[in-house]
Coordinates of C-alpha atoms in Angstrom, one line a residue:
Chain Y
X14 CA 68.6 81.0 73.2
X15 CA 68.0 84.0 74.6
X16 CA 65.1 85.4 76.3
X17 CA 63.8 88.0 76.7
X18 CA 65.2 88.4 80.9
X19 CA 68.4 87.5 79.2
X20 CA 69.1 89.5 75.8
X21 CA 71.2 92.4 77.4
X22 CA 73.6 89.6 79.2
X23 CA 74.4 88.2 75.0
X24 CA 74.2 91.2 73.1
X25 CA 77.3 92.7 75.7
X26 CA 79.5 89.1 75.0
X27 CA 78.8 90.2 71.4
X28 CA 80.4 93.1 72.5
X29 CA 83.2 91.0 74.1
X30 CA 81.6 92.6 78.0
X31 CA 80.4 90.2 81.0
X32 CA 77.7 91.8 82.8
X33 CA 76.1 91.2 86.1
X34 CA 72.8 92.4 87.4
X35 CA 73.0 94.2 90.5
X36 CA 70.5 94.9 93.3
X37 CA 69.5 98.2 94.2
X38 CA 67.2 97.7 96.8
X39 CA 70.2 95.0 98.3
X40 CA 73.1 96.1 96.7
X41 CA 74.3 91.8 95.7
X42 CA 74.8 90.3 92.3
X43 CA 73.5 87.4 92.2
X44 CA 73.9 85.5 88.6
X45 CA 73.4 84.6 86.7
X46 CA 70.5 87.0 85.3
X47 CA 67.1 87.7 87.1
X48 CA 64.3 90.3 86.6
X49 CA 63.8 89.8 90.6
X50 CA 67.3 89.4 93.0
X51 CA 67.7 85.8 94.4
X52 CA 68.6 87.4 97.4
X53 CA 65.6 90.2 98.7
X54 CA 63.4 89.4 95.5
X55 CA 63.4 93.9 95.3
X56 CA 62.5 94.3 91.1
X57 CA 65.2 96.9 91.6
X58 CA 68.0 95.1 90.3
X59 CA 70.6 96.8 86.9
X60 CA 72.9 95.6 84.9
X61 CA 76.2 96.2 86.4
X62 CA 79.6 94.8 84.1
X63 CA 82.2 92.4 85.3
X64 CA 85.5 92.7 86.2
X65 CA 86.1 89.5 84.5
X66 CA 88.1 88.6 86.5
X67 CA 87.7 85.5 90.0
X68 CA 88.8 81.9 90.4
X69 CA 89.3 79.0 90.8
X70 CA 86.8 77.6 93.0
X71 CA 86.5 73.7 91.8
X72 CA 86.3 71.9 88.3
X73 CA 86.0 68.6 87.1
X74 CA 87.4 67.7 82.7
X75 CA 85.2 65.9 80.4
X76 CA 87.3 62.7 79.9
X77 CA 85.7 60.9 77.7
X78 CA 84.6 64.6 74.9
X79 CA 86.4 64.6 72.3
X80 CA 89.7 66.7 73.0
X81 CA 88.8 66.3 76.6
X82 CA 87.6 69.8 78.2
X83 CA 87.8 71.5 81.3
X84 CA 84.2 72.6 83.7
X85 CA 84.7 74.6 86.2
X86 CA 82.7 77.1 88.9
X87 CA 84.7 80.6 88.8
X88 CA 83.9 82.5 91.9
X89 CA 83.7 86.2 90.9
X90 CA 86.1 88.8 92.2
X91 CA 82.8 90.7 92.3
X92 CA 80.6 87.4 94.7
X93 CA 79.2 84.7 92.6
X94 CA 79.6 81.2 90.8
X95 CA 80.0 80.8 87.2
X96 CA 79.6 78.8 85.2
X97 CA 82.3 77.9 82.4
X98 CA 84.6 76.7 80.8
X99 CA 89.0 77.2 82.6
X100 CA 90.3 77.6 78.7
X101 CA 94.2 78.7 76.6
X102 CA 95.9 75.9 79.2
X103 CA 96.5 72.3 79.9
X104 CA 93.5 70.3 82.0
X105 CA 96.3 69.8 84.0
X106 CA 97.8 72.9 84.6
X107 CA 94.1 74.0 86.8
X108 CA 94.6 74.3 89.7
X109 CA 91.6 75.3 92.2
X110 CA 92.8 79.3 93.8
X111 CA 94.5 79.8 90.4
X112 CA 93.1 83.8 89.2
X113 CA 91.8 83.6 86.1
X114 CA 90.5 86.6 83.5
X115 CA 87.1 85.9 81.5
X116 CA 87.7 85.8 77.6
X117 CA 85.5 85.4 75.1
X118 CA 85.1 83.0 72.5
X119 CA 82.8 82.2 69.6
X120 CA 81.7 78.1 70.4
X121 CA 81.2 75.7 67.7
X122 CA 78.0 77.2 66.3
X123 CA 79.6 80.3 66.0
X124 CA 77.7 81.8 68.6
X125 CA 80.1 83.9 71.7
X126 CA 80.4 82.6 75.0
X127 CA 82.5 83.7 78.0
X128 CA 84.9 81.7 79.0
X129 CA 88.0 82.3 81.3
X130 CA 91.6 81.5 80.9
X131 CA 94.3 81.7 83.3
X132 CA 94.9 85.6 84.1
X133 CA 98.3 87.2 83.4
X134 CA 100.1 88.3 86.4
X135 CA 99.2 91.8 86.2
X136 CA 95.8 91.4 86.5
X137 CA 96.1 88.3 89.2
Chain T
X19 CA 53.0 67.6 113.8
X20 CA 54.8 64.0 114.8
X21 CA 55.0 61.5 111.4
X22 CA 56.3 59.7 113.8
X23 CA 54.3 56.4 114.5
X24 CA 52.6 57.0 111.9
X25 CA 52.8 55.4 109.0
X26 CA 54.5 51.7 108.1
X27 CA 55.9 50.1 105.1
X28 CA 53.5 47.3 104.5
X29 CA 54.8 46.0 101.3
X30 CA 58.2 46.9 99.2
X31 CA 58.8 45.0 95.5
X32 CA 62.1 45.3 93.2
X33 CA 61.5 44.5 89.4
X34 CA 63.6 42.1 88.4
X35 CA 64.4 43.6 84.8
X36 CA 68.0 46.0 84.2
X37 CA 66.8 46.2 80.3
X38 CA 62.8 46.5 80.2
X39 CA 63.5 46.0 75.9
X40 CA 60.7 43.8 76.5
X41 CA 57.3 46.2 78.4
X42 CA 56.6 50.0 78.7
X43 CA 56.9 52.4 81.6
X44 CA 52.9 51.5 82.7
X45 CA 53.9 48.1 82.3
X46 CA 57.1 48.5 84.4
X47 CA 55.5 50.3 87.3
X48 CA 52.3 47.7 86.6
X49 CA 54.8 45.6 87.5
X50 CA 56.2 46.5 90.8
X51 CA 52.5 47.9 92.1
X52 CA 50.6 44.4 91.9
X53 CA 54.5 43.1 93.2
X54 CA 54.5 45.2 96.6
X55 CA 51.1 45.3 97.1
X56 CA 51.0 41.0 96.7
X57 CA 54.4 41.0 99.7
X58 CA 51.7 43.1 101.5
X59 CA 48.8 41.3 100.9
X60 CA 46.4 43.9 99.5
X61 CA 44.8 44.9 96.1
X62 CA 45.0 47.1 93.8
X63 CA 41.2 48.0 95.4
X64 CA 43.2 48.7 99.0
X65 CA 44.4 51.8 97.4
X66 CA 43.4 55.7 98.0
X67 CA 46.7 57.3 97.2
X68 CA 49.1 57.1 94.5
X69 CA 53.0 58.2 94.8
X70 CA 55.2 59.3 91.7
X71 CA 58.3 61.5 90.5
X72 CA 57.9 63.1 87.1
X73 CA 59.8 60.1 85.5
X74 CA 55.6 59.2 84.8
X75 CA 54.8 59.9 81.1
X76 CA 51.9 62.5 80.8
X77 CA 50.0 63.4 83.3
X78 CA 51.6 62.8 86.2
X79 CA 50.2 60.7 89.4
X80 CA 46.4 60.7 86.4
X81 CA 48.2 59.4 83.7
X82 CA 48.8 56.1 86.6
X83 CA 45.9 56.1 87.7
X84 CA 43.5 56.5 84.7
X85 CA 46.2 52.8 83.8
X86 CA 46.1 51.6 86.5
X87 CA 42.8 51.8 88.0
X88 CA 42.9 52.6 90.5
X89 CA 40.2 54.4 92.4
X90 CA 41.8 57.5 94.5
X91 CA 41.1 60.9 97.1
X92 CA 45.5 61.5 97.8
X93 CA 47.9 61.6 95.0
X94 CA 51.0 63.3 95.6
X95 CA 53.5 64.3 92.0
X96 CA 56.0 66.0 94.1
X97 CA 59.7 65.7 91.0
X98 CA 63.2 66.0 93.5
X99 CA 65.0 63.3 90.8
X100 CA 66.9 60.1 92.9
X101 CA 65.1 61.6 96.1
X102 CA 61.2 61.2 95.1
X103 CA 60.5 57.6 96.9
X104 CA 62.5 58.5 99.7
X105 CA 60.4 62.1 99.8
X106 CA 57.3 60.2 98.8
X107 CA 57.7 57.5 101.8
X108 CA 57.4 61.4 104.0
X109 CA 54.5 62.8 102.2
X110 CA 51.9 59.6 102.5
X111 CA 53.4 59.2 106.4
X112 CA 51.8 62.7 106.6
X113 CA 49.4 62.0 104.6
X114 CA 47.1 58.8 107.0
X115 CA 48.1 61.3 109.2
X116 CA 46.0 63.8 108.5
X117 CA 43.3 60.9 108.0
X118 CA 43.5 62.1 104.3
X119 CA 44.6 58.2 103.1
X120 CA 44.6 55.1 104.4
X121 CA 46.7 52.5 101.7
X122 CA 49.3 55.1 99.5
X123 CA 51.2 53.9 96.7
X124 CA 54.6 54.4 95.5
X125 CA 56.0 53.6 92.2
X126 CA 59.5 55.1 90.5
X127 CA 60.4 53.2 87.1
X128 CA 62.8 53.8 84.2
X129 CA 64.0 52.3 81.0
X130 CA 66.2 54.2 79.7
X131 CA 69.2 51.6 79.0
X132 CA 66.3 50.3 76.2
X133 CA 65.2 54.2 75.4
X134 CA 69.2 54.8 74.4
X135 CA 69.2 57.8 76.4
X136 CA 71.5 59.0 79.0
X137 CA 70.6 61.2 81.9
X138 CA 71.1 64.4 80.4
X139 CA 68.6 67.5 80.2
X140 CA 68.0 69.0 76.9
X141 CA 68.1 72.2 76.9
X142 CA 65.4 73.9 77.5
X143 CA 64.6 77.4 76.9
X144 CA 61.8 78.4 79.1
X145 CA 64.2 76.4 81.8
X146 CA 66.2 79.4 83.5
X147 CA 70.3 78.8 83.1
X148 CA 70.1 76.0 80.9
X149 CA 71.4 78.8 78.0
X150 CA 74.2 79.9 81.1
X151 CA 74.9 76.1 81.9
X152 CA 74.1 73.5 79.4
X153 CA 76.5 75.5 76.2
X154 CA 79.8 74.6 78.1
X155 CA 79.2 70.8 79.1
X156 CA 79.1 70.4 83.0
X157 CA 77.7 67.2 82.1
X158 CA 76.2 65.2 85.8
X159 CA 80.0 63.6 86.4
X160 CA 81.7 66.8 86.0
X161 CA 78.6 68.2 88.4
X162 CA 79.7 66.3 90.5
X163 CA 84.1 66.2 90.0
X164 CA 83.8 69.2 91.2
X165 CA 82.1 68.5 94.2
X166 CA 84.9 65.4 94.5
X167 CA 87.7 68.2 93.5
X168 CA 85.9 71.0 96.5
X169 CA 86.3 68.0 99.3
X170 CA 90.5 67.1 98.7
X171 CA 91.1 70.3 98.1
X172 CA 89.7 71.5 101.6
X173 CA 89.9 67.7 103.5
X174 CA 92.8 66.0 102.2
X175 CA 90.1 63.2 100.5
X176 CA 91.6 60.3 98.3
X177 CA 90.5 58.8 95.3
X178 CA 91.8 55.6 97.3
X179 CA 89.3 56.7 99.6
X180 CA 86.3 57.0 97.5
X181 CA 86.7 53.9 95.7
X182 CA 86.7 52.2 99.3
X183 CA 82.9 53.2 98.5
X184 CA 83.3 51.0 95.3
X185 CA 84.5 48.2 96.6
X186 CA 82.3 47.5 99.9
X187 CA 79.0 48.0 97.3
X188 CA 80.8 45.2 95.1
X189 CA 81.7 43.5 98.3
X190 CA 77.3 43.7 98.6
X191 CA 76.4 43.3 95.0
X192 CA 78.1 39.3 94.5
X193 CA 75.0 38.3 96.3
X194 CA 72.8 40.5 93.9
X195 CA 71.1 37.5 91.9
X196 CA 70.8 40.7 90.1
X197 CA 73.0 43.0 89.8
X198 CA 74.5 44.7 87.1
X199 CA 78.0 44.6 88.7
X200 CA 78.7 41.2 90.9
X201 CA 82.2 41.1 90.8
X202 CA 84.4 42.4 93.6
X203 CA 86.5 45.4 92.9
X204 CA 89.8 46.3 94.5
X205 CA 90.6 49.9 95.0
X206 CA 93.1 49.5 92.1
X207 CA 90.6 47.6 89.4
X208 CA 88.3 51.3 90.6
X209 CA 91.8 53.7 90.1
X210 CA 92.5 51.6 87.0
X211 CA 89.4 52.0 85.5
X212 CA 89.1 55.1 82.2
X213 CA 89.2 59.1 84.4
X214 CA 85.6 59.7 82.8
X215 CA 85.4 63.2 85.8
X216 CA 88.4 63.7 86.8
X217 CA 88.9 62.7 89.6
X218 CA 85.8 60.6 89.6
X219 CA 86.6 57.1 87.5
X220 CA 84.7 54.8 85.5
X221 CA 83.6 53.1 88.6
X222 CA 83.0 55.6 90.9
X223 CA 79.8 56.0 88.3
X224 CA 76.5 53.5 88.9
X225 CA 75.3 51.7 86.0
X226 CA 72.7 53.0 84.7
X227 CA 69.7 50.7 84.2
X228 CA 65.9 49.6 83.8
X229 CA 63.0 48.3 85.8
X230 CA 62.4 51.2 89.5
X231 CA 60.3 49.9 92.1
X232 CA 56.9 50.3 94.2
X233 CA 56.7 51.3 98.0
X234 CA 53.1 50.8 100.3
X235 CA 53.0 52.5 103.2
X236 CA 49.4 52.4 105.8
X237 CA 48.1 53.3 108.5
X238 CA 49.7 51.8 111.5
X239 CA 46.0 49.3 112.3
X240 CA 46.4 48.1 109.3
X241 CA 49.8 47.3 109.4
X242 CA 49.2 45.1 112.3
X243 CA 46.2 43.1 110.6
X244 CA 48.5 42.6 107.7
X245 CA 51.7 39.2 108.2
X246 CA 54.6 40.8 106.6
X247 CA 56.8 42.4 109.7
X248 CA 55.3 46.1 111.3
X249 CA 58.6 48.7 109.2
X250 CA 57.2 52.0 111.2
X251 CA 58.3 55.3 110.0
X252 CA 60.2 57.2 113.0
X253 CA 61.3 60.7 110.9
X254 CA 60.8 61.6 107.5
X255 CA 62.1 64.5 106.5
X256 CA 63.6 66.6 102.7
X257 CA 65.1 70.4 102.4
X258 CA 66.0 72.1 99.3
X259 CA 69.7 74.0 99.1
X260 CA 69.5 76.1 95.9
X261 CA 72.2 77.8 93.2
X262 CA 71.8 81.2 96.2
X263 CA 72.1 83.2 93.3
X264 CA 75.5 82.4 92.8
X265 CA 76.6 82.4 96.4
X266 CA 77.1 78.6 97.4
X267 CA 79.6 76.3 98.2
X268 CA 80.0 72.6 97.2
X269 CA 81.2 71.7 100.9
X270 CA 77.5 70.1 101.7
X271 CA 74.7 68.5 100.7
X272 CA 70.9 69.7 101.9
X273 CA 71.1 66.6 104.1
X274 CA 73.2 68.2 106.8
X275 CA 69.3 70.1 106.9
X276 CA 67.3 66.5 106.5
X277 CA 69.4 64.7 108.6
X278 CA 68.8 66.6 111.6
X279 CA 65.6 66.5 111.3
X280 CA 64.6 63.6 110.6
X281 CA 66.6 62.5 113.5
X282 CA 65.2 64.8 116.3
X283 CA 61.6 63.8 114.5
X284 CA 62.9 59.9 115.1
X285 CA 64.2 60.5 118.6
X286 CA 67.3 59.0 117.3
X287 CA 71.7 59.8 117.0
X288 CA 73.0 58.3 114.1
X289 CA 74.9 55.4 116.2
X290 CA 71.9 54.3 116.6
X291 CA 71.2 53.5 113.3
X292 CA 72.4 49.8 111.9
X293 CA 72.0 50.0 108.9
X294 CA 72.1 53.4 105.9
X295 CA 71.3 53.6 102.1
X296 CA 72.8 55.9 101.0
X297 CA 71.9 57.3 97.2
X298 CA 75.2 56.7 95.7
X299 CA 74.9 58.0 92.0
X300 CA 78.7 58.1 92.2
X301 CA 80.9 57.3 95.3
X302 CA 81.5 61.1 96.3
X303 CA 78.0 61.0 96.8
X304 CA 78.0 58.7 99.8
X305 CA 80.8 60.6 101.3
X306 CA 79.3 64.1 101.6
X307 CA 75.4 61.7 102.9
X308 CA 78.0 60.0 105.6
X309 CA 79.6 63.6 106.4
X310 CA 75.9 66.0 106.3
X311 CA 74.1 63.5 108.2
X312 CA 76.3 63.2 110.9
X313 CA 77.9 59.2 111.0
X314 CA 81.3 61.4 111.3
X315 CA 82.7 64.3 110.7
X316 CA 83.1 67.5 107.7
X317 CA 85.7 66.5 106.2
X318 CA 86.2 62.4 108.5
X319 CA 84.5 60.8 106.0
X320 CA 87.4 59.9 103.9
X321 CA 88.9 58.0 107.0
X322 CA 85.3 56.8 107.8
X323 CA 84.9 54.6 104.2
X324 CA 88.6 53.8 104.1
X325 CA 89.7 49.9 104.7
X326 CA 85.8 48.2 104.3
X327 CA 84.3 50.6 106.3
X328 CA 81.0 50.1 104.8
X329 CA 81.3 46.4 104.8
X330 CA 78.9 44.0 105.4
X331 CA 79.3 42.2 109.0
X332 CA 83.2 44.9 109.3
X333 CA 82.1 47.9 109.1
X334 CA 81.3 50.5 111.3
X335 CA 78.2 50.9 109.1
X336 CA 76.9 48.7 107.2
X337 CA 75.5 50.5 103.7
X338 CA 73.0 49.2 100.5
X339 CA 73.7 45.7 100.8
X340 CA 72.1 44.9 97.5
X341 CA 75.0 46.8 96.0
X342 CA 73.6 49.9 95.6
X343 CA 73.2 52.2 92.2
X344 CA 76.9 51.3 92.1
X345 CA 76.5 48.1 91.6
X346 CA 73.3 46.6 91.3
X347 CA 70.6 48.9 89.9
X348 CA 69.8 52.7 89.4
X349 CA 66.6 52.5 87.6
X350 CA 65.2 55.3 85.4
X351 CA 68.6 57.1 86.9
X352 CA 66.4 56.9 89.5
X353 CA 68.1 55.7 93.2
X354 CA 65.9 56.2 95.3
X355 CA 63.2 54.3 95.3
X356 CA 65.5 51.0 95.2
X357 CA 67.1 52.4 99.5
X358 CA 64.7 52.7 100.4
X359 CA 63.7 48.7 99.7
X360 CA 67.0 47.5 100.8
X361 CA 66.3 49.0 103.9
X362 CA 62.9 47.6 104.6
X363 CA 64.9 43.8 103.8
X364 CA 66.8 45.0 105.7
X365 CA 65.1 45.9 108.7
X366 CA 62.5 43.1 108.0
X367 CA 65.3 40.7 107.8
X368 CA 65.0 39.8 105.0
X369 CA 68.0 40.5 103.8
X370 CA 70.3 37.7 102.1
X371 CA 72.4 36.4 104.3
X372 CA 75.8 37.1 103.8
X373 CA 74.9 40.2 104.4
X374 CA 72.3 41.1 106.2
X375 CA 72.5 43.3 109.8
X376 CA 72.1 41.0 112.7
X377 CA 69.4 41.8 114.7
X378 CA 68.6 45.4 112.4
X379 CA 65.5 47.2 114.1
X380 CA 66.1 50.4 112.8
X381 CA 67.7 51.6 109.8
X382 CA 68.3 54.5 107.3
X383 CA 67.1 55.2 103.8
X384 CA 68.7 59.5 102.2
X385 CA 68.4 60.6 98.9
X386 CA 69.9 63.4 96.6
X387 CA 67.5 64.2 93.5
X388 CA 70.0 67.2 91.4
X389 CA 73.5 67.7 91.5
X390 CA 75.1 66.8 94.7
X391 CA 76.2 70.3 96.4
X392 CA 74.6 72.2 93.5
X393 CA 70.7 72.2 93.0
X394 CA 69.0 69.3 94.6
X395 CA 66.7 68.1 96.9
X396 CA 67.3 65.9 99.6
X397 CA 65.7 63.7 102.2
X398 CA 65.9 61.1 104.8
X399 CA 64.2 58.2 105.7
X400 CA 63.9 56.6 109.1
X401 CA 62.0 53.6 109.7
X402 CA 61.9 50.4 112.3
X403 CA 60.9 47.9 113.4
X404 CA 57.8 46.7 115.5

């Protein structure tokens, strides 16, 4: 359910690109995206492409779901933490510090979303 | 201006129900309000201030004021989830100290079991982050599971150590006839219970219950005229932790700030505290708050709680002697009010004899509302019998 403030993010996701907001006043990225920089409160914020790479900061498993799934905070290479799911490997293989990369998949309702999967070795 | 010595808790009441199928939500508020006023020896017409959290129906304190028939000159509907009633005591003390009111009534109630709803929040298009977070299915339990996982990674904390927190709560709950879970459990029982948010098991989680409670905070001049023990507010503080634009960690809660501030206001240190009510939505909540409040060093929480460290009469810090949210009551998915109630019972010497701390003069109640380590507000309250 995008808002006027977040439509650009979801349009990019549909094109399999992950965008972050970066502030030209203080130089820092932030997530989730907003018009006012949460670090310095400047309105000089701009959409910038993320590398889509990061590491698992922590994770948990929704064990009672069918099938169970992994919820994680991924720390992106650009700095911000992002809540997502780890896909593409058994939940028992997920580790804190594991290198992951973004993977765009359709959810149950057909909406494309960014998920994360174990990074290929040359990109880790 | 300090609120140390400026207000007292004169009345408390905990609703005995844990499943309110035959009562409305506002009726629960009325019943706990009446109970706490009776306990204090005050009447409805003595109340000139009313405080409630976001769990009330309608238009906050106004809706309840109308239903209860209150005549008010001060209200506060600050919503901070489970910590709200604890910080409301601090707000009431501030208002009393500033002369804005004399008798403040605080209620917190809920009936999620009877209504058949869990703590999950629906996706709200106007709530920022919901569109980014909710689709990933991170329920409260998974949020706390991530905190536990990170604590284990950073400090070597184990599931066995977390289980000791539940074991201690169950040792206390066996003496509480209203507790939902009165059976004493072992570490192995916790580890054998189904995993719900790996690494958290079902028995690492609090109960879901209906009910609630009320607190009456008054000017010390009034407290001294009443027939109940005088329980003075010595320190009260709150602090917020946000996701900070994505630059945060799961290593601590805002309790590190609210705790230090409250201890400074009270002029005491953690080792002076004889009993602590610690928010226990999950076992990891208790462990992290012990570290945040300075009862032990960062990372030492696991060793602090192990081997009965929190069991009254056995351990180094008696906690949640009513059985807490883990075993007794977490009304409306907000356990803040019961934290204050048991702290007052201990300070009065009115806890169950099997768990009463001898000569318990200085107590603490602490809550975390929201999601531990993530977006939340912590509240710390220090009380003394005088």
